[in-house]
XYZ file of C-alpha atoms in Angstrom:
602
model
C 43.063 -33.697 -2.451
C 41.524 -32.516 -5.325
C 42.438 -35.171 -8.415
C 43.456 -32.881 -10.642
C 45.735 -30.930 -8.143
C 47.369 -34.096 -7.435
C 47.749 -34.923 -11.045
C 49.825 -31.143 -11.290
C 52.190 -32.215 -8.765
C 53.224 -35.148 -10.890
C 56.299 -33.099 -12.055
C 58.001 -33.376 -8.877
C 58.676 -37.481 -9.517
C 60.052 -36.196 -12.447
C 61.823 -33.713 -11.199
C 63.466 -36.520 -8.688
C 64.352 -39.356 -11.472
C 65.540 -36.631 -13.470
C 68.033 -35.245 -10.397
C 69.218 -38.966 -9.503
C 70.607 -39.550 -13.518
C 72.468 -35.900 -12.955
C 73.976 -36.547 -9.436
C 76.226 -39.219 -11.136
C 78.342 -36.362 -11.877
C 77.933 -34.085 -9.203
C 80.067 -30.949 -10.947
C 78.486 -28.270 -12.999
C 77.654 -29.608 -16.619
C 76.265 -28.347 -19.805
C 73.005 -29.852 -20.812
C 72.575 -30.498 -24.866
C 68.946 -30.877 -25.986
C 67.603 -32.010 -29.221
C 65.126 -29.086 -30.081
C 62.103 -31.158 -30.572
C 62.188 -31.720 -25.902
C 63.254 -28.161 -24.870
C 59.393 -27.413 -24.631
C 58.159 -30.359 -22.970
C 61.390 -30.306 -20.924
C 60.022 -26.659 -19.802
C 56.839 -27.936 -18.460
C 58.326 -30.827 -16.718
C 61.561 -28.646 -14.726
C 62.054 -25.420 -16.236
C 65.193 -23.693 -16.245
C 65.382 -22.530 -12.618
C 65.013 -26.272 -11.923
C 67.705 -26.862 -14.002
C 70.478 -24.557 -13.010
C 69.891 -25.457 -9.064
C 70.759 -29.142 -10.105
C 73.735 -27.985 -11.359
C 73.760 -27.157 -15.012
C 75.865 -24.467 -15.699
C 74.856 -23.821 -19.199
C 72.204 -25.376 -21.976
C 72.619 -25.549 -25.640
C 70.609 -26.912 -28.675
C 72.055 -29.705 -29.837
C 73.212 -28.451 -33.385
C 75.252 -30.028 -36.797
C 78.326 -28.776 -35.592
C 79.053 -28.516 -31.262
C 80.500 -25.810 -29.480
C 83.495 -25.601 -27.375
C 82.255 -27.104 -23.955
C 85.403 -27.098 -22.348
C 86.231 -29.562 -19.645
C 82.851 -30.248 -17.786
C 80.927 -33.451 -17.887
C 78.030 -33.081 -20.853
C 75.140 -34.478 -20.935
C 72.711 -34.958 -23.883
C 69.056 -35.174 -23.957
C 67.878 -36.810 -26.752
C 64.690 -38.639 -28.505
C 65.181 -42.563 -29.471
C 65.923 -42.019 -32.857
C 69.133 -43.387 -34.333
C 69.697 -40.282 -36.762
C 69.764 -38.027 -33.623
C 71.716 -40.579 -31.972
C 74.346 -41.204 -34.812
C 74.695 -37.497 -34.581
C 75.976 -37.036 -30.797
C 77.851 -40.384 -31.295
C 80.333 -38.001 -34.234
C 80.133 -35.003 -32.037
C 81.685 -36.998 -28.922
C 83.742 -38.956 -31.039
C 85.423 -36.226 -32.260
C 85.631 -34.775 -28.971
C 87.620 -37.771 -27.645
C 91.082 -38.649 -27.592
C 90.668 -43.010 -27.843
C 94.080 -42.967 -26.077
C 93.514 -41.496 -23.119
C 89.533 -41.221 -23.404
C 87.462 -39.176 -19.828
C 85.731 -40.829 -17.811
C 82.468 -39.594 -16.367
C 82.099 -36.747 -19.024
C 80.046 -38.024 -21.488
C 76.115 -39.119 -20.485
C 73.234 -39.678 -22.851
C 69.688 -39.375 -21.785
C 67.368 -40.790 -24.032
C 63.313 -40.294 -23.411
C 61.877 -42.153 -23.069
C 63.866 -44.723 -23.432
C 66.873 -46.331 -24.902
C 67.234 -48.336 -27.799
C 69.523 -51.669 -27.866
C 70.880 -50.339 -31.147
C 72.589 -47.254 -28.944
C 74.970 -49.750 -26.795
C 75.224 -51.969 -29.787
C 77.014 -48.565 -31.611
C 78.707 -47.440 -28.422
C 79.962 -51.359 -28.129
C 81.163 -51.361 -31.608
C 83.266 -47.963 -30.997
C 84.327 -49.065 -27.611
C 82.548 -45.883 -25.702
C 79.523 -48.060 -23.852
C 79.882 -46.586 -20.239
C 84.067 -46.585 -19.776
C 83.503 -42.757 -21.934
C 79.862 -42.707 -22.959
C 76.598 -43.445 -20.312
C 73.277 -44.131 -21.420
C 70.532 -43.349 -19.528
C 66.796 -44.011 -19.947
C 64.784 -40.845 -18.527
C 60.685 -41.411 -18.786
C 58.840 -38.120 -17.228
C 55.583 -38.406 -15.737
C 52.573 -37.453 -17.671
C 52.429 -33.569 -18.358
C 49.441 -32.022 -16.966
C 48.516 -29.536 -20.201
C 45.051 -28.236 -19.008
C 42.645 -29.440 -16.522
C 41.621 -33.239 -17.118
C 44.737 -33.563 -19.852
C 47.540 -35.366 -19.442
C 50.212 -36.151 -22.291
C 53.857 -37.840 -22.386
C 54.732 -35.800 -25.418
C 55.877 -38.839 -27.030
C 55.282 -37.534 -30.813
C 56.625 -40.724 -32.513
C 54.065 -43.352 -31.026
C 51.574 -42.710 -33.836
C 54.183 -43.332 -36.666
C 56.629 -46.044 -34.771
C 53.778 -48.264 -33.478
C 50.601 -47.724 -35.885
C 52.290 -47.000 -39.194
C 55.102 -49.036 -38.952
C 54.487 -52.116 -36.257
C 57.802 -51.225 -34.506
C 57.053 -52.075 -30.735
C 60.102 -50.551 -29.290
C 58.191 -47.480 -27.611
C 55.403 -49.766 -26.353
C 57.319 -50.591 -22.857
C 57.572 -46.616 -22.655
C 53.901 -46.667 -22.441
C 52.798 -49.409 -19.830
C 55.165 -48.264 -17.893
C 53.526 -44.094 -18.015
C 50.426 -46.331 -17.068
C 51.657 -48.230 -14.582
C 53.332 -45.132 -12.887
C 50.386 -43.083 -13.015
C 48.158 -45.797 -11.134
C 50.834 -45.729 -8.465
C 50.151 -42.377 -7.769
C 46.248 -42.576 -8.445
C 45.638 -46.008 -7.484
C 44.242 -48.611 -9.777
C 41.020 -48.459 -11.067
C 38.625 -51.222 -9.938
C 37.116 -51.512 -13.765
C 38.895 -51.546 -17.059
C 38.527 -51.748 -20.337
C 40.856 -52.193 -23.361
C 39.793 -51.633 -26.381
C 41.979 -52.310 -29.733
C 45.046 -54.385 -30.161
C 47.767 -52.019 -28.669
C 45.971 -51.616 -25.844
C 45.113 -54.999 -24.401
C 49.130 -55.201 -25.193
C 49.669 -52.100 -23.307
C 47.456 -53.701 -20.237
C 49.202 -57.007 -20.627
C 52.366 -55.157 -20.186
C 50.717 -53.234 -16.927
C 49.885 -56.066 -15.205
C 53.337 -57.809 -15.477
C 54.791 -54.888 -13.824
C 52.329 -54.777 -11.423
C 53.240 -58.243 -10.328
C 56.948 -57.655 -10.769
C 57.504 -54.283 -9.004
C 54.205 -53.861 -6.970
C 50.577 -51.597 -7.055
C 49.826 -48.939 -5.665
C 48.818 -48.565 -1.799
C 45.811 -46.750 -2.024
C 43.008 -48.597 -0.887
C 40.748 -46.162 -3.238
C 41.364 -44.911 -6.702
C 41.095 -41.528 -7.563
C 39.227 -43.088 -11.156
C 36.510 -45.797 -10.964
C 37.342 -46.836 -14.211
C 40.401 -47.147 -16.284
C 39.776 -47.311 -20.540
C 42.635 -47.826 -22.914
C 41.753 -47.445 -26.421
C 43.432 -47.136 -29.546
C 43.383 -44.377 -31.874
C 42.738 -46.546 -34.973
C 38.941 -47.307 -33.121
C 38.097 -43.918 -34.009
C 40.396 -42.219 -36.672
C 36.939 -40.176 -37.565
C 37.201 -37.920 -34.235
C 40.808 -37.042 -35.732
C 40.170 -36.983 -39.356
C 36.744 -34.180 -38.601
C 37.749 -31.095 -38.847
C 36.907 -29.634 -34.970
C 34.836 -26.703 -34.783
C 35.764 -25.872 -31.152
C 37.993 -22.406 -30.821
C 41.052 -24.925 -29.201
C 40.839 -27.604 -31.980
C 40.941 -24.648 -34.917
C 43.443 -23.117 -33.036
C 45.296 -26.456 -33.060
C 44.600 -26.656 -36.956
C 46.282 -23.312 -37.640
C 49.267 -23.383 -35.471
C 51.661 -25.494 -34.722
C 50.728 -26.611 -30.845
C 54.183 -28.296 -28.743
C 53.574 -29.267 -25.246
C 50.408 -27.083 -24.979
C 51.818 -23.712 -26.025
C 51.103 -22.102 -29.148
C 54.066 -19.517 -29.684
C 54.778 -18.700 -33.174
C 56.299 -15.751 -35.013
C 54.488 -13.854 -38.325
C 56.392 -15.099 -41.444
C 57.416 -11.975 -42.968
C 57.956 -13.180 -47.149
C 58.647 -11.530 -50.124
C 55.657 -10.703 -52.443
C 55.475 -11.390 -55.827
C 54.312 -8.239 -56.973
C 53.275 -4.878 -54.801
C 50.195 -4.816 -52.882
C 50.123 -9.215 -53.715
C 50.022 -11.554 -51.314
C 52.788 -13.750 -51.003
C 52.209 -16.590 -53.215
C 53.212 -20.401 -52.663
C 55.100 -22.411 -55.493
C 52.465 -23.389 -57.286
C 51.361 -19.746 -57.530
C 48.455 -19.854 -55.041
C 47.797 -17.020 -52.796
C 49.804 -18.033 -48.838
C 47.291 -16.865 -46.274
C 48.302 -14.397 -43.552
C 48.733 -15.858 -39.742
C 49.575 -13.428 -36.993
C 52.239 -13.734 -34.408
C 50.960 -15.184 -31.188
C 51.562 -16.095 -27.839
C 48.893 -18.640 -25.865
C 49.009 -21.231 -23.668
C 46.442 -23.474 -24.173
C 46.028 -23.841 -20.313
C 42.914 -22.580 -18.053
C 44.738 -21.968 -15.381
C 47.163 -19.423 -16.669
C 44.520 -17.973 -19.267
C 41.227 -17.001 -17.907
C 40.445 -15.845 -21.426
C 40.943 -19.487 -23.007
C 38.981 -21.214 -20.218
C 36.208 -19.279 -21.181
C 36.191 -19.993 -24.951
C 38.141 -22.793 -25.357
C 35.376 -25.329 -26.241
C 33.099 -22.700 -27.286
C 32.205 -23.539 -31.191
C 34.272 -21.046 -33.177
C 30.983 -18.863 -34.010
C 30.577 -17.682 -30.468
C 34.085 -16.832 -29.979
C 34.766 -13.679 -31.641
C 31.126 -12.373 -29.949
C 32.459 -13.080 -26.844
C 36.222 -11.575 -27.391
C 34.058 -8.968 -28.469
C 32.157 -8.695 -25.290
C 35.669 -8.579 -23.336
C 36.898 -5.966 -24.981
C 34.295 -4.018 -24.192
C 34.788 -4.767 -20.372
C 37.922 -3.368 -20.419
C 37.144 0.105 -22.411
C 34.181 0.237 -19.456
C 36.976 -0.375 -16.986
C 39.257 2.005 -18.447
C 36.428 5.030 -18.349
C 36.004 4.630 -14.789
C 39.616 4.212 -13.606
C 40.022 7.750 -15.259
C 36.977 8.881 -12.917
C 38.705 7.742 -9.304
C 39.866 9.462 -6.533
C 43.514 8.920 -5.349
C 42.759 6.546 -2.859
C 40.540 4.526 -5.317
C 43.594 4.871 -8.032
C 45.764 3.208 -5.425
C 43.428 0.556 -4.771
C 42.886 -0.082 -8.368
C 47.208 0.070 -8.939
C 47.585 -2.945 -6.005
C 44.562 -5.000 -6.236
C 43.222 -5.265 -9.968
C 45.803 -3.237 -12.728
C 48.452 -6.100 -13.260
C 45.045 -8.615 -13.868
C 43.780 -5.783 -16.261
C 46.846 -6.299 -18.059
C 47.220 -9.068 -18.137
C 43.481 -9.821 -19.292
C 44.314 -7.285 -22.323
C 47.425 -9.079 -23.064
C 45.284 -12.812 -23.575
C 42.623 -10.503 -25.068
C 45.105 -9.581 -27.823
C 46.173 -12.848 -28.712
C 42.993 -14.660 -28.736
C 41.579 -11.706 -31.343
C 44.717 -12.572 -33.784
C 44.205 -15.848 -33.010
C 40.731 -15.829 -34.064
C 41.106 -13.589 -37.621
C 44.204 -15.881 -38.467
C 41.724 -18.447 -38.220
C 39.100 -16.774 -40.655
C 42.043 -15.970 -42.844
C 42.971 -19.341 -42.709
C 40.198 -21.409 -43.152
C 37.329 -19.110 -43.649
C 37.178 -19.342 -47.394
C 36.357 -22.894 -46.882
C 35.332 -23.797 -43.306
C 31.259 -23.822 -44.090
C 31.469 -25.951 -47.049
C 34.033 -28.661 -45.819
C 31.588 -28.730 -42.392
C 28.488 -29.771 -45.078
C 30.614 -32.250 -47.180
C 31.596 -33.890 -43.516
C 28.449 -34.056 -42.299
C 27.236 -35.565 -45.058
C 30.129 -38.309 -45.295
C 29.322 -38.934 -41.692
C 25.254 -39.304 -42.923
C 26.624 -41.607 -46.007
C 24.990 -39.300 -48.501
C 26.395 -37.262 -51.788
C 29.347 -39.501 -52.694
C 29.597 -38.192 -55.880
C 29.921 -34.466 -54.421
C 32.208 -35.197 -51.806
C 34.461 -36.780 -54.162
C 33.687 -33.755 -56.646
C 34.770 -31.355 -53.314
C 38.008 -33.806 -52.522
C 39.292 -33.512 -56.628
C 38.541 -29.759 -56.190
C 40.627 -29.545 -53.375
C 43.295 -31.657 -54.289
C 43.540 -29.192 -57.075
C 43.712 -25.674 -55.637
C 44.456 -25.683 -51.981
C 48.058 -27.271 -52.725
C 47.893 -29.109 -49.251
C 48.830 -32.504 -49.598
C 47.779 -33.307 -45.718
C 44.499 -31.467 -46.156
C 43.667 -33.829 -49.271
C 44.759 -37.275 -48.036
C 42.799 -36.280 -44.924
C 39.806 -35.720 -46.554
C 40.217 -38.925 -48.495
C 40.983 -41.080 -45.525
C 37.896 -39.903 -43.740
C 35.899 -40.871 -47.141
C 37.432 -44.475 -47.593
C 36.368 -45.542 -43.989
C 32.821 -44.330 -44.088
C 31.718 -44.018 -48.116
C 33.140 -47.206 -49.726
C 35.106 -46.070 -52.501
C 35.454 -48.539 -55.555
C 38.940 -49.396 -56.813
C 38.523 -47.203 -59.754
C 37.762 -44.377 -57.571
C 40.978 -44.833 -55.527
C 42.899 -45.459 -58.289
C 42.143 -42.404 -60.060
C 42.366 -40.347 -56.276
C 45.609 -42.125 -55.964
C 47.062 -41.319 -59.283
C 46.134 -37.272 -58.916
C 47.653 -37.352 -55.886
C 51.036 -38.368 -57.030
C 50.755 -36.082 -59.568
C 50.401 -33.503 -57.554
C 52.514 -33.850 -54.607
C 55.127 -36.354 -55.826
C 55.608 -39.873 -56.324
C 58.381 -40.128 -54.036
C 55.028 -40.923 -51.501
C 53.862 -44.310 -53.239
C 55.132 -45.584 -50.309
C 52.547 -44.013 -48.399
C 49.618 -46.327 -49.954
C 50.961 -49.455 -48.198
C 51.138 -47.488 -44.729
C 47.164 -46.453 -45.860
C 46.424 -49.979 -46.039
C 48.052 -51.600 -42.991
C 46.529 -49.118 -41.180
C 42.959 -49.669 -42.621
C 42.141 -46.556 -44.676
C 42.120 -48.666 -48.055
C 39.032 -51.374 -48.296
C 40.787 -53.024 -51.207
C 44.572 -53.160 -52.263
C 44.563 -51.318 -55.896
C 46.459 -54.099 -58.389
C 49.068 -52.776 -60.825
C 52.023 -55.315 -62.159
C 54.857 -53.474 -59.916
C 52.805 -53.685 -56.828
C 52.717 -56.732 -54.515
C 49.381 -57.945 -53.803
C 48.405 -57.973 -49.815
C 45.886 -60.226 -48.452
C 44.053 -57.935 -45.405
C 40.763 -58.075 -44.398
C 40.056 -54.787 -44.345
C 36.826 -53.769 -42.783
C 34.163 -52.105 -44.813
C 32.556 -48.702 -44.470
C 29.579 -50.483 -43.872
C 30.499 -51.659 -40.855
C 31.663 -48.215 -39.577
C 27.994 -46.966 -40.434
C 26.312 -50.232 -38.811
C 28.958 -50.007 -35.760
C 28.133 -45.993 -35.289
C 24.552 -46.492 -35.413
C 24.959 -49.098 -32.831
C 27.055 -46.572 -30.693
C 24.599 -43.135 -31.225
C 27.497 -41.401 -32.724
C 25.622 -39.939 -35.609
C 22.798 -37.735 -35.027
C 19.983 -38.066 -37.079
C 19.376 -34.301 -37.617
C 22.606 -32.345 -37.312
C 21.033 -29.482 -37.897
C 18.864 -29.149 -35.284
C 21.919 -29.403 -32.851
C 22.575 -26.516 -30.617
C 26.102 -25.001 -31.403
C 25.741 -21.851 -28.517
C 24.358 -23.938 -26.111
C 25.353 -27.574 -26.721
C 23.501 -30.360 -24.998
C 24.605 -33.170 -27.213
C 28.620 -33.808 -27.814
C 28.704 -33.720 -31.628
C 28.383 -30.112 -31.470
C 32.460 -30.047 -31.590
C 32.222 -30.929 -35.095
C 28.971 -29.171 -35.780
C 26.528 -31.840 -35.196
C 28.367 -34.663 -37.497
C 29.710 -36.924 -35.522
C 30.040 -38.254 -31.538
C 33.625 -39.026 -30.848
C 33.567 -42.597 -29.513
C 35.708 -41.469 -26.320
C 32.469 -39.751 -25.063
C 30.213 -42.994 -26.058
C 32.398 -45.847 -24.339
C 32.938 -43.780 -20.974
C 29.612 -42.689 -21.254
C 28.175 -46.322 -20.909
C 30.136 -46.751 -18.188
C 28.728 -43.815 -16.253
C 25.395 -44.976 -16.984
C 25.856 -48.280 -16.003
C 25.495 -50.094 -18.967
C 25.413 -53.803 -18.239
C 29.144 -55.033 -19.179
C 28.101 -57.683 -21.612
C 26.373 -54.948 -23.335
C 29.039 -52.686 -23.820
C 31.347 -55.518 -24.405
C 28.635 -56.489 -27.557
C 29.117 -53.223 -29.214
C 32.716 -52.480 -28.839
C 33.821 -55.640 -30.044
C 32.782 -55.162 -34.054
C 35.298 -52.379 -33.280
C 38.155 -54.459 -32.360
C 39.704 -56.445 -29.887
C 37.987 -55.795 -26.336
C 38.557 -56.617 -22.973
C 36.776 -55.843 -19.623
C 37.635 -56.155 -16.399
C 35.789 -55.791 -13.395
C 37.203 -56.043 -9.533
C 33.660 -55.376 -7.819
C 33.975 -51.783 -8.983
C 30.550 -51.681 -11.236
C 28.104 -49.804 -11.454
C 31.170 -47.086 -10.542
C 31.044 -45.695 -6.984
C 33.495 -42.910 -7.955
C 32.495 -40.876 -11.126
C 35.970 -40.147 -12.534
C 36.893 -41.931 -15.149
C 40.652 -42.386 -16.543
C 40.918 -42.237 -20.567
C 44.402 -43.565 -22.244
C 43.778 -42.954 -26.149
C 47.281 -44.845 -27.395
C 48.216 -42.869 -30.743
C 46.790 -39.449 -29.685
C 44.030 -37.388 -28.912
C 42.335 -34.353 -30.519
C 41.176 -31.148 -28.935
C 37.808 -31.669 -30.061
C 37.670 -34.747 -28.235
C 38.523 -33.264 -25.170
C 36.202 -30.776 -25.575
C 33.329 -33.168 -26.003
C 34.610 -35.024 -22.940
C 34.647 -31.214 -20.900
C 30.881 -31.274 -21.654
C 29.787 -34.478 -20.631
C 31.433 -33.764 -17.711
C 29.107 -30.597 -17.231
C 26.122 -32.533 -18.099
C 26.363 -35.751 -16.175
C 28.926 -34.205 -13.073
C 31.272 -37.165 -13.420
C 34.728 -35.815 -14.416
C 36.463 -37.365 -17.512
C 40.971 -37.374 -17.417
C 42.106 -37.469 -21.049
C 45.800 -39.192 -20.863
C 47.430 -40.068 -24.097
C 51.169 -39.845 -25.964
C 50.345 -36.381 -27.723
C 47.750 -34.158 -28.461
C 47.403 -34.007 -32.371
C 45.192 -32.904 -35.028
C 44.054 -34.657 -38.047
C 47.221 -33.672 -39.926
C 49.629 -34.919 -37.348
C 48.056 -38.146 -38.096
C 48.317 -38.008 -41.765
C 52.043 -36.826 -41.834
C 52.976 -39.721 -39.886
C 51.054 -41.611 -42.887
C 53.370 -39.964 -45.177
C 56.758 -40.214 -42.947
C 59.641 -43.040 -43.245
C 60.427 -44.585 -39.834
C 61.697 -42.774 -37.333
């Protein structure tokens, strides 16, 4: 079987765990879901699913809970305590403590529960006489071809930002369940300090509840890297038709569904303006999923650079006025030929037409005004040249784009690769407050810990840390080392790309292409264990499995992965026919990664 067929049947183990926590009560129930896993929860059982296991009705968990009568209820919730604390009042009010159900009540947390749940349900005296916990992990989601994702959204922010460990388990265990079903790779490689954890935490359950039986994996190699190796490839702003598309709308569990905003204008014939007066740009409603098997429009221009695109929309369209012409032209029996075999495709090609054109001018409308210059003030951060303009471009910003995410990005990608003095951060620092708030001052600790701040900036009411922060030196020395930055962007080929930097218009190879890369070319180990240890922590193992006898290679990027990244990895896979599985907690974009910069713990 074809890998990535079997990795699109993975739902059905899901689908089984998922029916054993529901046959403890086998009556009809109501199923309550917090709103942020009715989407993923779609992908993994769908509704159908749902009602033949016996759930009579489903609800969004909201403030205030609706009458659900005498049948058993069962809540679906992520492993924070807020959402927790809520269905802990809505059942306790529900309840009468003297003669309290039994069997009614049943929490599912995903991916897992927290201790601080049965220490509450302890101290109320609900844990399992009224109130069941359960712990529900589903299988990786298959999102496209090659991409898998355990729409986990808070491992970024829980175990990066804010060293909490708690979902870590969650994620060894994904791996471990995934090499059951795909066997374990002969050769891997872990590269950053979560992930040797992560692989630490593998191999105890491999010797505690078994490996797979396969004699052969379906991946010669297994790499686990962290996301903080390479926050560049999500910092970049993509050039790739799926990453802008990513940038623009809001993307859940590979389905971009959104509705147009319809605001009151300031004045007639003004657009509507924002609250610091500047101009809100328009985004159309659409409706796409971001998956090439269900969109034979997307699979042709998802990892197109955004240039091409509207060309080649352009090109369909035209297609289907040709096709339209000569349907008019047919003779009966040809017209009911044409009504069985090829009119519901023609519709539905129109249909994912449509959206990909609004797509594409919400897009210019979006980031059009600025998309040419931010590409040259990347590329030449990425080269190390025009500090002084870049930082010129970043004030500018800062200024009059009010987008606080869009700033601190830009500034995080210039403090790891242009070393910024401490009067420069300082003053960035300061404007930024200004701007946006000072309730964020927290946020410059989080930029520190994480290692977007070289040097702590010293004031008398902040606490001075002692971190070795690496400098963007070392990034420059370590990409050179790596071929990540081409010496002549210009001369790389955006329509017919050849070289994987082309995703962010020649500035930068994302390091997920480089490290599997060596491995495909059989790299000596030694070597490749030379240059990706200035990046981190590093460890490779090898079970007489290299040079690779099977060409697919298994990617685990802990923290999340970008579109552009995957779109890099589509073409290497093109140019060297090896085939490259993305699998990681969430697809994100640069912003994703800066909210969580800016967000208390979850």
């Amino acid at each position: 079987m074809d890998v990535y067929k079997k990795l699109s049947s993975l739902q059905e183990i899901s689908k089984a765990q998922l029916s054993k926590i529901f046959s403890t009560n086998p009556n009809r129930k109501y199923l309550v879901i917090e709103s942020a896993l009715i989407n993923p929860l779609e992908r993994v059982c769908g509704l159908q699913w749902l009602k033949a296991s016996g759930v009579e009705r489903i609800f969004k968990l909201e403030a205030v809970a609706p009458n659900y009568q005498d049948g058993p209820i069962f809540y679906m919730i992520p492993p924070e305590f807020k959402v927790f604390n809520q269905v802990l009042n809505q059942i306790r009010a529900q309840v009468d403590i003297e003669n309290p159900p039994s069997n009614k009540y049943h929490v599912i947390v995903i991916p897992r529960s927290l201790f601080i749940f049965e220490e509450e349900l302890e101290q109320h005296g609900l844990l399992d006489s009224v109130v069941k916990l359960h712990s529900f992990q589903w299988m990786p989601v298959h999102l496209d071809s090659g991409v898998l994702s355990l729409e986990m959204p808070l491992v970024f922010n829980t175990l990066f930002v804010y060293e909490n460990y708690g979902l870590m388990p969650a994620l060894s265990k994904a791996l471990w369940q995934l090499c059951l079903v795909v066997g374990k790779p002969n050769v891997i490689c872990g590269l950053g300090q979560h992930s040797i954890n992560i692989l630490k935490q593998y191999d105890e359950l491999c010797e505690i509840k078994g490996e797979s039986d396969k004699t052969d994996s379906d991946f010669g190699a297994l790499i686990v890297m962290d996301r903080s190796v390479d926050y560049s490839s999500a910092l970049l702003t993509p050039g790739v038709y799926a990453g802008l598309l990513s940038e623009v709308y809001p993307v859940k569990c590979g389905v971009c569904n959104t509705k147009k905003l319809i605001e009151e204008k300031s004045a007639p014939n003004q657009p509507p303006l924002d609250n610091k007066f500047i101009p809100v740009r328009e985004k159309q409603a659409v409706n796409i999923a971001l998956n090439s098997q269900q969109d034979t429009v997307y699979a042709d221009i998802k990892n197109r650079y955004f240039t091409e695109v509207t060309s080649v929309l352009s090109h369909l369209t035209k297609q289907l006025k040709t096709e339209k012409i000569n349907s008019q032209e047919m003779a009966l029996d040809e017209i009911k030929r044409y009504v069985q075999t090829q009119l519901q495709a023609t519709k539905s090609r129109k249909l994912f037409i449509t959206n990909h054109l609004l797509a594409a001018e919400s897009i210019i409308n979006v980031l059009g005004h600025r998309y040419e210059r931010q590409k040259n003030v990347e590329i030449d951060i990425m080269q190390n040249t025009n500090k002084s303009s870049n930082l010129s471009y970043l004030d500018e910003i800062t200024t009059t784009e009010n987008d606080m995410l869009l700033s601190l990005r830009l500034f995080c990608l210039l403090s790891i690769t242009q070393e910024l003095s401490e009067s420069e951060t300082r003053t960035y620092w300061r404007k930024f407050l200004h701007h946006f708030g000072f309730h964020y001052g927290f946020a410059l600790k989080n930029l520190i810990s994480l290692g977007f701040l070289r040097d702590f900036p010293q004031s008398s009411n902040i606490p001075k840390l002692s971190l070795k922060i690496p400098k963007s030196s070392t990034f420059h020395a370590n990409a050179k080392a790596l071929r990540q930055v081409p010496a002549d962007p210009d001369n790389i080929n955006l329509k017919h790309p050849t070289c994987a930097s082309y995703v962010f218009g020649g500035a930068y190879i994302p390091l997920i292409v480089q490290v599997a890369g060596m491995f495909l070319n059989s790299v000596p180990l030694e070597d490749i264990r030379a240059k990706l240890q200035n990046l981190g922590q590093v460890t490779i193992r090898n079970h007489k499995g290299f040079p690779l006898l099977c060409r697919n290679i298994l990617v685990f990027v802990v923290g999340g992965v970008t579109y552009a990244e995957v779109a890099a990895c589509n073409l290497f896979e093109s140019l060297t026919g090896s085939k490259i599985c993305v699998f990681t907690d969430r697809v994100i974009n640069g912003n994703d990664l800066v909210y969580d910069v800016l967000s208390l713990p979850k």
